Amino acid sequence: MCAEVIETDKKIVYMDHAATTYVAPEVMEAMLPYFSVKFGNPSSVCGIGQENKTKIDEARAKVAVAINAEPNEIYFTGGGSESDNWVLKGIAFANIRKGKHIITTVVEHHAILHAAEWLQSQGFEVTCLPVDQYGMVSPLDVEKAIRPDTILISVMYANNEVGTIQPIAEIGAIARAHGIYFHTDAVQAIGHVPIDVKAEHIDLLSLSGHKFYGPKGVGALYVRRGVRIHNLIHGGAQERRHRAGTENVPGIVGLGAAIERAVAVIPEESVRLAALRDYMISELLKLPGSHLNGHPTERLPNNVNITFEYIEGESILLHLDTFGICASTGSACNSASFESSHVLTAMGVPHEIAHGSVRFTLGEWNTETDVSYVLEKLPEIIHKLRSLSPLTPEELR
Amino acid sequence: MYSEKVMDHFMNPRNVGTIEDANGVGEEGNPSCGDIMKMYLMIENDIIVDAKFQTFGCGAAIASSSMATEMIKGKTLEEAWQLSNKAVAEALDGLPAIKMHCSVLAEETIHKAINDYLIKQGRESWGEPASCSSCDHDCDVCCE
């Protein structure tokens, strides 16, 4: 929907960083040699291949440091969806003797929900926990859902649509106490909040490069040593025999460079973004008929998700796009479907209100000027669309 | 994603608003699908002399309402009844497949408004339009 980010004659304000980010210049620079001169296959004996094997291990160490894991607990994948699929299917089939019950939540990404649905069709049982009005999962509900045959608990670290951060450490402690594997999809959280897999009792964690200024098509899965999991991609002996396929060397190098840089700036950048976020939210809530979606405080520092009553999200986005402002309605994955967001619906938001939600996700290049620009344009857009809508009460026309 | 025509009718919609003494009014749609269309017709001697709309919906829904009201103004009731969703979509230089539903909504809303007029006139309505209110986006139109 959005115009190209790099345009010279038009102002572009990109506020859709949860959908994807650009590759940071220094990350791209680190990657470039591995497309051409350093093209060697890490599995081959010759020098240019072996050198790349070393680079992959360097990237692995950077990912490990970023989440306080050990390098040999990190496996590179083709992205967040693959990591999520690997966890669900790999844990399910490797632990089938213990049981067939999996606990997850209604607000997970479709990579978890649809993989879980598929597992149900294969005879597994899935409990999808509800969330409260802020999109928060209750650790008490997690504990109550545990059965003797539960083999996995999967709860996302932070929600992609509304930005709500889950009580991961508490849920991790419950899972550990019951001897059940605990997975978190941290795709949206990495680079925004500090994560410590040891302190938070996380056994498996999914992440994806293109959410923190790294490349698309590369991700990683952390698997705590000792966890029983089957492979998802069978074939060659790459990734210590756990994930076949010739390594995406430029992607992996880029992921390593990006995560190192993203985690290093969390202390300053999360504070800067949270201030912009809070300013934007407080200004937007001054508009009549607007509501904040997600938790007021326990939310990603870059997430602003607001509903404007009586109007529909896509039409807001089209108008924003004409001003060069790029945002999204809920998850970009939903733009091809009619259904209102499964996340907002799970939070008890009525359909017609869920359809009027717009998500702005801030990033490194966004400034106060960008926020002011959006705040200047939005009221006229909302007014115009409300004047078209049969649902608008007279006083708001 | 949208043609220039769709964007034109979306950005500058024609015939927005209500007609206070409209003698044919129709509303169709479903909030769970994210679109509701309401049309107001002023009909004299079975000719639509004016048409206005209000729409809650996406770009395609707003553009379809705008184009459909343009297309029925000055038409006889029979001609307006015959206006198909495909004709509306074609006049907009096409709609994405998943948005064809919005053109159906326009067709159904016109049918409802015409029937409202006929009933108010003490005449028989021209058949129940297939309702979009229970739309599951699984009909031929949505899947074409």
Coordinates of C-alpha atoms in Angstrom, one line a residue:
Chain A
M1 CA 0.0 0.0 0.0
C2 CA 2.8 2.4 0.8
A3 CA 4.9 4.3 -1.7
E4 CA 8.6 3.5 -1.9
V5 CA 10.5 4.7 1.1
I6 CA 13.2 6.2 -0.9
E7 CA 11.7 9.0 -2.9
T8 CA 13.2 12.4 -3.4
D9 CA 10.3 14.6 -4.4
K10 CA 7.8 13.5 -1.7
K11 CA 7.9 13.5 2.0
I12 CA 7.8 10.0 3.4
V13 CA 7.1 9.2 7.0
Y14 CA 7.5 5.5 7.6
M15 CA 5.6 4.4 10.7
D16 CA 5.2 0.7 9.9
H17 CA 8.3 -0.7 11.5
A18 CA 6.4 -3.7 13.0
A19 CA 5.7 -4.8 9.5
T20 CA 9.3 -4.6 8.4
T21 CA 12.3 -2.3 8.6
Y22 CA 14.9 -1.2 6.1
V23 CA 18.3 -2.7 6.4
A24 CA 20.6 -0.4 8.4
P25 CA 23.4 1.0 6.2
E26 CA 26.2 -0.6 8.3
V27 CA 24.3 -3.9 8.3
M28 CA 24.1 -3.9 4.6
E29 CA 27.8 -3.0 4.3
A30 CA 28.6 -6.0 6.5
M31 CA 26.5 -8.2 4.2
L32 CA 27.6 -7.1 0.8
P33 CA 30.9 -9.0 0.4
Y34 CA 29.1 -12.3 1.1
F35 CA 27.0 -11.9 -2.1
S36 CA 30.0 -11.7 -4.4
V37 CA 33.7 -12.1 -3.5
K38 CA 33.0 -14.1 -0.3
F39 CA 30.5 -16.4 -1.9
G40 CA 31.9 -19.7 -0.6
N41 CA 29.8 -22.5 0.7
P42 CA 30.5 -22.9 4.5
S43 CA 30.3 -26.7 4.0
S44 CA 33.1 -26.8 1.5
V45 CA 36.7 -27.5 2.4
C46 CA 38.3 -24.6 0.4
G47 CA 39.4 -21.4 2.2
I48 CA 36.6 -19.1 1.1
G49 CA 34.0 -21.6 2.4
Q50 CA 35.8 -22.2 5.7
E51 CA 36.1 -18.5 6.3
N52 CA 32.3 -18.1 5.9
K53 CA 31.8 -20.9 8.5
T54 CA 33.7 -18.7 10.9
K55 CA 31.6 -15.7 10.1
I56 CA 28.4 -17.7 10.7
D57 CA 29.7 -18.7 14.1
E58 CA 30.5 -15.1 14.9
A59 CA 26.9 -14.1 14.0
R60 CA 25.7 -17.0 16.2
A61 CA 27.7 -15.7 19.1
K62 CA 26.2 -12.2 18.6
V63 CA 22.6 -13.6 18.7
A64 CA 23.5 -15.7 21.8
V65 CA 24.9 -12.6 23.6
A66 CA 21.8 -10.6 22.7
I67 CA 19.4 -12.9 24.6
N68 CA 21.9 -14.4 27.2
A69 CA 22.0 -17.8 25.6
E70 CA 25.0 -20.0 24.6
P71 CA 26.1 -19.9 21.0
N72 CA 25.4 -23.7 20.6
E73 CA 21.8 -23.0 21.5
I74 CA 21.2 -20.8 18.4
Y75 CA 20.1 -22.1 15.0
F76 CA 19.6 -20.0 12.0
T77 CA 16.3 -20.3 10.0
G78 CA 14.5 -18.7 7.1
G79 CA 12.6 -16.3 9.4
G80 CA 10.1 -16.0 12.3
S81 CA 7.5 -18.2 10.7
E82 CA 9.9 -21.1 10.2
S83 CA 11.2 -20.8 13.7
D84 CA 7.6 -20.8 15.1
N85 CA 6.7 -23.8 12.9
W86 CA 9.8 -25.6 13.9
V87 CA 9.0 -25.2 17.6
L88 CA 5.4 -26.4 17.4
K89 CA 5.9 -29.3 15.1
G90 CA 9.3 -30.3 16.4
I91 CA 8.3 -30.3 20.0
A92 CA 5.0 -31.9 19.4
F93 CA 6.3 -34.9 17.6
A94 CA 9.5 -35.3 19.7
N95 CA 7.5 -35.4 23.0
I96 CA 4.5 -37.4 21.9
R97 CA 5.2 -40.1 24.5
K98 CA 4.7 -37.6 27.3
G99 CA 1.5 -36.1 25.8
K100 CA -0.3 -34.4 23.1
H101 CA -1.4 -31.1 24.8
I102 CA -0.1 -27.7 23.9
I103 CA -1.0 -24.4 25.5
T104 CA -0.9 -21.1 23.5
T105 CA -2.9 -17.9 23.3
V106 CA -5.6 -16.4 21.1
V107 CA -3.4 -13.4 20.2
E108 CA -0.4 -15.3 18.7
H109 CA 0.9 -14.6 15.2
H110 CA -0.7 -16.8 12.6
A111 CA 2.6 -18.7 12.3
I112 CA 1.8 -20.1 15.7
L113 CA -2.0 -20.3 15.4
H114 CA -2.1 -22.0 12.0
A115 CA 0.6 -24.4 12.9
A116 CA -1.3 -25.2 16.1
E117 CA -4.5 -25.8 14.1
W118 CA -2.6 -28.1 11.8
L119 CA -1.3 -30.0 14.8
Q120 CA -4.9 -30.4 16.0
S121 CA -5.7 -32.0 12.7
Q122 CA -2.9 -34.5 13.5
G123 CA -4.5 -35.5 16.8
F124 CA -2.8 -33.0 19.2
E125 CA -4.9 -31.0 21.6
V126 CA -4.5 -27.2 21.8
T127 CA -5.7 -24.9 24.5
C128 CA -5.8 -21.2 23.4
L129 CA -5.8 -19.0 26.4
P130 CA -7.9 -15.8 26.4
V131 CA -6.6 -12.3 27.0
D132 CA -8.0 -9.4 29.0
Q133 CA -9.1 -6.1 27.5
Y134 CA -5.5 -5.0 27.1
G135 CA -4.4 -8.1 25.3
M136 CA -2.7 -9.5 28.4
V137 CA -2.5 -13.2 29.2
S138 CA -2.9 -14.1 32.9
P139 CA -0.2 -16.4 34.3
L140 CA -2.9 -17.8 36.5
D141 CA -4.8 -19.0 33.4
V142 CA -1.6 -20.6 32.2
E143 CA -1.2 -22.5 35.4
K144 CA -4.8 -23.6 35.4
A145 CA -4.6 -24.9 31.8
I146 CA -1.6 -27.2 32.5
R147 CA -2.4 -30.9 32.3
P148 CA -0.3 -34.0 33.0
D149 CA 0.0 -34.4 29.2
T150 CA 1.0 -30.8 28.4
I151 CA 4.2 -30.7 26.4
L152 CA 4.6 -27.1 25.4
I153 CA 3.5 -23.6 26.4
S154 CA 3.9 -21.0 23.7
V155 CA 3.2 -17.3 24.6
M156 CA 4.4 -14.4 22.4
Y157 CA 6.8 -11.9 24.1
A158 CA 5.0 -8.9 22.7
N159 CA 2.0 -8.6 20.4
N160 CA 2.6 -7.4 16.8
E161 CA -0.7 -5.5 16.5
V162 CA -1.3 -3.9 19.9
G163 CA 2.2 -4.0 21.4
T164 CA 1.2 -5.6 24.7
I165 CA 4.1 -7.2 26.5
Q166 CA 3.3 -10.4 28.2
P167 CA 4.4 -11.4 31.7
I168 CA 7.0 -13.8 30.2
A169 CA 9.2 -14.3 33.3
E170 CA 6.2 -15.3 35.4
I171 CA 4.9 -17.7 32.8
G172 CA 8.4 -19.0 32.3
A173 CA 8.7 -19.7 36.0
I174 CA 5.3 -21.6 36.0
A175 CA 6.4 -23.7 33.0
R176 CA 9.7 -24.5 34.5
A177 CA 8.1 -25.5 37.8
H178 CA 5.9 -28.0 36.0
G179 CA 8.7 -29.3 33.8
I180 CA 7.0 -28.1 30.6
Y181 CA 8.9 -26.5 27.7
F182 CA 8.2 -22.8 27.3
H183 CA 8.5 -21.1 23.9
T184 CA 8.1 -17.4 23.2
D185 CA 7.8 -15.7 19.8
A186 CA 9.9 -12.7 20.4
V187 CA 9.9 -11.4 16.8
Q188 CA 8.4 -8.1 17.8
A189 CA 10.3 -7.7 21.0
I190 CA 13.9 -8.2 20.1
G191 CA 15.7 -4.8 19.9
H192 CA 13.0 -3.1 21.8
V193 CA 13.1 -4.7 25.3
P194 CA 16.0 -6.5 27.0
I195 CA 15.5 -10.3 26.9
D196 CA 17.3 -12.8 29.1
V197 CA 16.4 -16.4 28.3
K198 CA 18.0 -17.7 31.5
A199 CA 16.4 -15.3 33.9
E200 CA 13.0 -15.6 32.2
H201 CA 13.1 -19.4 32.0
I202 CA 12.6 -19.4 28.3
D203 CA 13.4 -22.8 26.6
L204 CA 12.8 -21.8 23.0
L205 CA 12.6 -18.3 21.4
S206 CA 11.9 -17.3 17.8
L207 CA 13.3 -14.1 16.2
S208 CA 13.4 -12.6 12.8
G209 CA 16.0 -10.3 11.2
H210 CA 13.9 -7.8 9.3
K211 CA 12.2 -6.4 12.4
F212 CA 15.4 -4.8 13.8
Y213 CA 17.1 -3.3 10.7
G214 CA 18.4 -6.6 9.5
P215 CA 17.6 -8.5 6.2
K216 CA 14.4 -10.4 5.4
G217 CA 14.4 -14.2 4.9
V218 CA 16.6 -14.9 7.9
G219 CA 15.7 -15.6 11.5
A220 CA 16.9 -17.8 14.4
L221 CA 15.6 -20.2 16.9
Y222 CA 17.1 -20.5 20.4
V223 CA 16.7 -24.0 21.8
R224 CA 18.0 -24.5 25.3
R225 CA 20.4 -27.3 25.6
G226 CA 18.6 -30.5 26.6
V227 CA 15.3 -29.7 25.0
R228 CA 13.9 -32.6 23.0
I229 CA 12.9 -31.3 19.5
H230 CA 12.7 -32.9 16.1
N231 CA 14.0 -31.3 13.0
L232 CA 11.7 -29.5 10.6
I233 CA 13.9 -29.2 7.5
H234 CA 15.6 -32.5 6.7
G235 CA 18.6 -32.7 4.4
G236 CA 22.3 -31.8 4.8
A237 CA 24.2 -31.5 8.0
Q238 CA 24.1 -27.7 8.3
E239 CA 23.4 -26.1 11.7
R240 CA 24.9 -29.0 13.5
R241 CA 22.5 -31.4 11.7
H242 CA 19.4 -29.6 12.9
R243 CA 18.5 -27.4 10.0
A244 CA 19.3 -28.5 6.5
G245 CA 20.0 -26.2 3.6
T246 CA 23.0 -24.2 2.5
E247 CA 23.4 -21.3 4.9
N248 CA 22.1 -17.9 3.9
V249 CA 25.6 -16.4 4.6
P250 CA 24.9 -12.8 3.8
G251 CA 21.6 -13.0 5.7
I252 CA 23.2 -14.6 8.7
V253 CA 26.0 -12.0 8.7
G254 CA 23.4 -9.3 8.5
L255 CA 21.3 -10.8 11.3
G256 CA 24.3 -10.9 13.5
A257 CA 25.3 -7.3 12.8
A258 CA 21.7 -6.1 13.2
I259 CA 21.0 -7.8 16.5
E260 CA 24.3 -6.6 18.0
R261 CA 23.5 -3.1 17.1
A262 CA 19.8 -3.2 18.0
V263 CA 20.4 -4.6 21.5
A264 CA 23.2 -2.1 22.2
V265 CA 20.9 0.9 21.6
I266 CA 17.9 -0.5 23.6
P267 CA 18.6 1.7 26.7
E268 CA 18.5 5.0 24.9
E269 CA 16.3 4.2 21.9
S270 CA 13.5 2.6 23.9
V271 CA 13.3 5.7 26.1
R272 CA 13.3 8.0 23.0
L273 CA 10.7 6.0 21.2
A274 CA 8.5 5.6 24.3
A275 CA 8.4 9.4 24.7
L276 CA 7.4 9.8 21.1
R277 CA 4.8 7.1 21.5
D278 CA 3.3 8.5 24.6
Y279 CA 3.1 12.0 23.1
M280 CA 1.4 10.6 20.0
I281 CA -1.1 8.6 22.0
S282 CA -2.0 11.4 24.3
E283 CA -2.6 13.8 21.4
L284 CA -4.6 11.2 19.4
L285 CA -6.8 10.4 22.4
K286 CA -7.8 14.1 22.5
L287 CA -9.7 13.5 19.2
P288 CA -13.4 12.6 20.0
G289 CA -14.3 8.9 19.5
S290 CA -10.8 7.6 19.7
H291 CA -9.5 4.7 21.9
L292 CA -6.1 3.2 22.6
N293 CA -5.8 -0.5 21.8
G294 CA -3.4 -2.5 23.9
H295 CA -2.0 -2.0 27.4
P296 CA -1.4 1.6 28.5
T297 CA 2.0 0.9 30.0
E298 CA 3.1 -2.7 29.4
R299 CA 3.5 -2.1 25.6
L300 CA 6.4 -2.0 23.1
P301 CA 8.0 1.5 23.1
N302 CA 7.3 2.0 19.4
N303 CA 3.6 0.8 19.2
V304 CA 0.7 3.2 18.8
N305 CA -2.6 1.4 18.0
I306 CA -5.7 3.7 18.0
T307 CA -9.3 3.1 17.0
F308 CA -11.2 5.9 15.4
E309 CA -14.9 5.2 15.8
Y310 CA -17.3 5.2 12.9
I311 CA -14.7 4.9 10.2
E312 CA -12.8 2.1 8.6
G313 CA -9.0 1.5 8.9
E314 CA -8.1 1.0 5.2
S315 CA -9.7 4.2 4.1
I316 CA -7.6 6.0 6.8
L317 CA -4.5 4.4 5.5
L318 CA -5.2 5.4 1.9
H319 CA -5.6 9.0 2.9
L320 CA -2.4 8.8 5.1
D321 CA -0.6 7.4 2.1
T322 CA -1.4 10.4 0.0
F323 CA 0.5 12.5 2.5
G324 CA 3.4 10.0 2.4
I325 CA 2.6 8.5 5.8
C326 CA 2.9 4.8 5.9
A327 CA 1.0 2.9 8.7
S328 CA -1.1 -0.2 8.9
T329 CA -4.3 -1.7 10.1
G330 CA -3.5 -4.4 12.7
S331 CA -1.2 -6.8 11.1
A332 CA -0.1 -6.4 7.5
C333 CA -0.8 -10.1 7.0
N334 CA -4.5 -9.3 7.4
S335 CA -4.7 -6.8 4.7
A336 CA -5.9 -9.4 2.2
S337 CA -8.7 -10.6 4.4
F338 CA -12.0 -9.1 5.4
E339 CA -12.0 -10.4 9.0
S340 CA -11.3 -7.8 11.6
S341 CA -8.2 -8.4 13.7
H342 CA -8.2 -11.6 15.7
V343 CA -6.2 -9.8 18.3
L344 CA -8.7 -6.9 18.8
T345 CA -11.6 -9.4 18.6
A346 CA -10.0 -11.5 21.4
M347 CA -9.7 -8.3 23.5
G348 CA -13.4 -7.9 23.2
V349 CA -13.4 -5.0 20.8
P350 CA -16.6 -5.0 18.7
H351 CA -16.2 -5.6 15.0
E352 CA -17.1 -2.2 13.7
I353 CA -14.7 -0.6 16.2
A354 CA -11.9 -3.1 15.4
H355 CA -12.2 -2.2 11.7
G356 CA -11.4 1.4 12.6
S357 CA -8.0 0.7 14.1
V358 CA -4.7 2.1 12.8
R359 CA -1.3 1.0 13.9
F360 CA 1.7 3.3 13.9
T361 CA 5.0 1.6 14.7
L362 CA 7.9 4.0 15.2
G363 CA 11.5 3.4 14.4
E364 CA 15.0 4.8 14.4
W365 CA 14.5 7.5 11.7
N366 CA 11.2 8.8 13.2
T367 CA 11.5 12.2 14.9
E368 CA 9.2 14.5 16.8
T369 CA 8.8 16.3 13.4
D370 CA 7.4 13.1 11.9
V371 CA 5.0 12.7 14.8
S372 CA 3.8 16.3 14.5
Y373 CA 3.3 15.8 10.8
V374 CA 1.0 12.8 11.4
L375 CA -0.8 14.6 14.2
E376 CA -1.4 17.5 11.8
K377 CA -2.8 15.4 9.0
L378 CA -4.9 12.9 10.9
P379 CA -7.7 15.1 12.2
E380 CA -8.7 16.3 8.7
I381 CA -8.7 12.7 7.4
I382 CA -10.8 11.5 10.3
H383 CA -13.2 14.3 9.8
K384 CA -13.6 13.7 6.1
L385 CA -14.2 10.0 6.5
R386 CA -16.7 10.6 9.4
S387 CA -18.6 13.0 7.2
L388 CA -19.1 10.1 4.8
S389 CA -20.1 7.5 7.3
P390 CA -23.7 6.5 8.1
L391 CA -22.5 5.6 11.6
T392 CA -21.2 9.0 12.7
P393 CA -23.4 10.8 15.3
E394 CA -24.5 14.3 14.3
E395 CA -22.2 16.1 16.7
L396 CA -19.1 14.6 15.1
R397 CA -20.0 15.4 11.5
Chain B
M1 CA -3.6 -1.9 -5.4
Y2 CA -6.4 0.5 -6.7
S3 CA -6.9 2.0 -10.1
E4 CA -6.7 5.8 -10.6
K5 CA -10.4 5.9 -11.1
V6 CA -11.0 4.1 -7.7
M7 CA -8.6 6.6 -6.0
D8 CA -10.3 9.5 -7.7
H9 CA -13.8 8.4 -6.5
F10 CA -12.4 7.6 -3.1
M11 CA -10.5 10.9 -2.6
N12 CA -13.3 13.0 -4.2
P13 CA -16.5 11.0 -3.7
R14 CA -19.5 12.2 -5.6
N15 CA -23.0 12.5 -4.2
V16 CA -22.0 12.3 -0.5
G17 CA -24.7 13.0 2.0
T18 CA -28.4 12.5 2.6
I19 CA -31.6 13.6 0.9
E20 CA -34.0 14.8 3.6
D21 CA -37.2 14.0 1.7
A22 CA -35.8 11.0 -0.1
N23 CA -38.6 8.6 -1.2
G24 CA -36.4 5.6 -1.5
V25 CA -33.8 4.6 1.1
G26 CA -31.7 1.5 1.3
E27 CA -29.1 0.2 3.7
E28 CA -26.9 -2.8 3.3
G29 CA -23.8 -4.3 4.8
N30 CA -22.4 -5.9 7.9
P31 CA -20.2 -4.3 10.5
S32 CA -18.2 -7.5 10.9
C33 CA -17.2 -7.3 7.3
G34 CA -16.2 -3.6 7.8
D35 CA -18.7 -2.0 5.4
I36 CA -22.1 -0.4 5.6
M37 CA -23.7 1.5 2.7
K38 CA -26.7 3.7 2.8
M39 CA -28.3 5.3 -0.3
Y40 CA -31.0 8.0 -0.6
L41 CA -33.0 8.3 -3.8
M42 CA -35.3 11.0 -5.0
I43 CA -37.6 9.4 -7.6
E44 CA -40.0 11.2 -9.8
N45 CA -42.2 9.3 -12.4
D46 CA -40.0 6.2 -11.9
I47 CA -36.9 8.2 -12.8
I48 CA -34.1 8.7 -10.3
V49 CA -33.6 12.4 -10.2
D50 CA -31.1 12.5 -7.4
A51 CA -29.0 10.0 -5.4
K52 CA -26.8 10.4 -2.4
F53 CA -24.9 8.0 -0.2
Q54 CA -23.2 7.5 3.2
T55 CA -20.6 4.7 3.5
F56 CA -18.6 3.2 6.3
G57 CA -16.0 1.1 4.6
C58 CA -12.7 0.7 2.8
G59 CA -11.5 2.6 -0.3
A60 CA -13.3 0.2 -2.7
A61 CA -16.6 0.5 -0.8
I62 CA -16.5 4.3 -0.8
A63 CA -15.5 4.4 -4.5
S64 CA -18.2 1.9 -5.5
S65 CA -20.9 4.0 -3.7
S66 CA -19.7 7.1 -5.4
M67 CA -19.6 5.5 -8.9
A68 CA -22.9 3.6 -8.4
T69 CA -24.8 6.8 -7.5
E70 CA -23.3 8.5 -10.5
M71 CA -24.5 5.7 -12.7
I72 CA -28.1 5.6 -11.6
K73 CA -28.8 9.3 -11.6
G74 CA -31.2 10.1 -14.4
K75 CA -32.0 6.5 -15.0
T76 CA -35.4 4.8 -14.9
L77 CA -36.0 2.4 -12.0
E78 CA -35.7 -0.6 -14.4
E79 CA -32.4 0.6 -15.7
A80 CA -31.1 1.3 -12.2
W81 CA -32.3 -2.2 -11.0
Q82 CA -30.3 -3.7 -13.9
L83 CA -27.1 -2.1 -12.9
S84 CA -24.8 -5.0 -12.0
N85 CA -21.9 -5.0 -9.6
K86 CA -19.6 -5.9 -12.6
A87 CA -20.7 -2.7 -14.4
V88 CA -19.8 -0.7 -11.3
A89 CA -16.4 -2.4 -11.0
E90 CA -15.7 -1.9 -14.7
A91 CA -16.6 1.7 -14.6
L92 CA -14.0 2.0 -11.9
D93 CA -11.4 0.3 -14.2
G94 CA -11.6 -2.8 -12.1
L95 CA -11.4 -3.7 -8.4
P96 CA -9.0 -6.2 -6.7
A97 CA -10.7 -9.6 -6.6
I98 CA -11.1 -9.5 -2.8
K99 CA -12.8 -6.1 -3.1
M100 CA -15.5 -7.2 -5.6
H101 CA -17.7 -7.7 -2.6
C102 CA -17.9 -3.9 -2.3
S103 CA -19.4 -3.6 -5.8
V104 CA -22.0 -6.2 -4.8
L105 CA -22.8 -4.1 -1.8
A106 CA -23.6 -1.1 -4.0
E107 CA -25.9 -3.2 -6.3
E108 CA -27.8 -4.6 -3.3
T109 CA -28.1 -1.2 -1.7
I110 CA -29.7 0.2 -4.9
H111 CA -32.1 -2.7 -5.0
K112 CA -33.1 -2.1 -1.4
A113 CA -33.6 1.6 -2.0
I114 CA -35.8 0.9 -5.1
N115 CA -37.9 -1.6 -3.2
D116 CA -38.3 0.8 -0.3
Y117 CA -39.7 3.3 -2.8
L118 CA -42.0 0.8 -4.5
I119 CA -43.4 -0.4 -1.1
K120 CA -43.9 3.2 0.0
Q121 CA -45.8 3.7 -3.2
G122 CA -48.1 0.8 -2.4
R123 CA -46.6 -1.2 -5.2
E124 CA -45.1 -4.7 -5.1
S125 CA -41.3 -4.9 -4.5
W126 CA -39.1 -6.4 -7.2
G127 CA -38.0 -9.4 -5.3
E128 CA -35.8 -9.9 -2.3
P129 CA -32.2 -9.0 -3.1
A130 CA -29.6 -11.6 -2.0
S131 CA -28.7 -10.1 1.3
C132 CA -25.1 -9.3 2.1
S133 CA -25.9 -9.1 5.8
S134 CA -24.9 -12.7 6.2
C135 CA -21.9 -12.4 3.9
D136 CA -19.3 -15.1 4.6
H137 CA -17.1 -13.9 1.7
D138 CA -17.4 -17.3 0.2
C139 CA -19.9 -16.6 -2.6
D140 CA -18.9 -16.6 -6.3
V141 CA -18.5 -12.9 -6.3
C142 CA -15.9 -12.8 -3.6
C143 CA -14.0 -15.8 -5.0
E144 CA -14.0 -14.7 -8.7

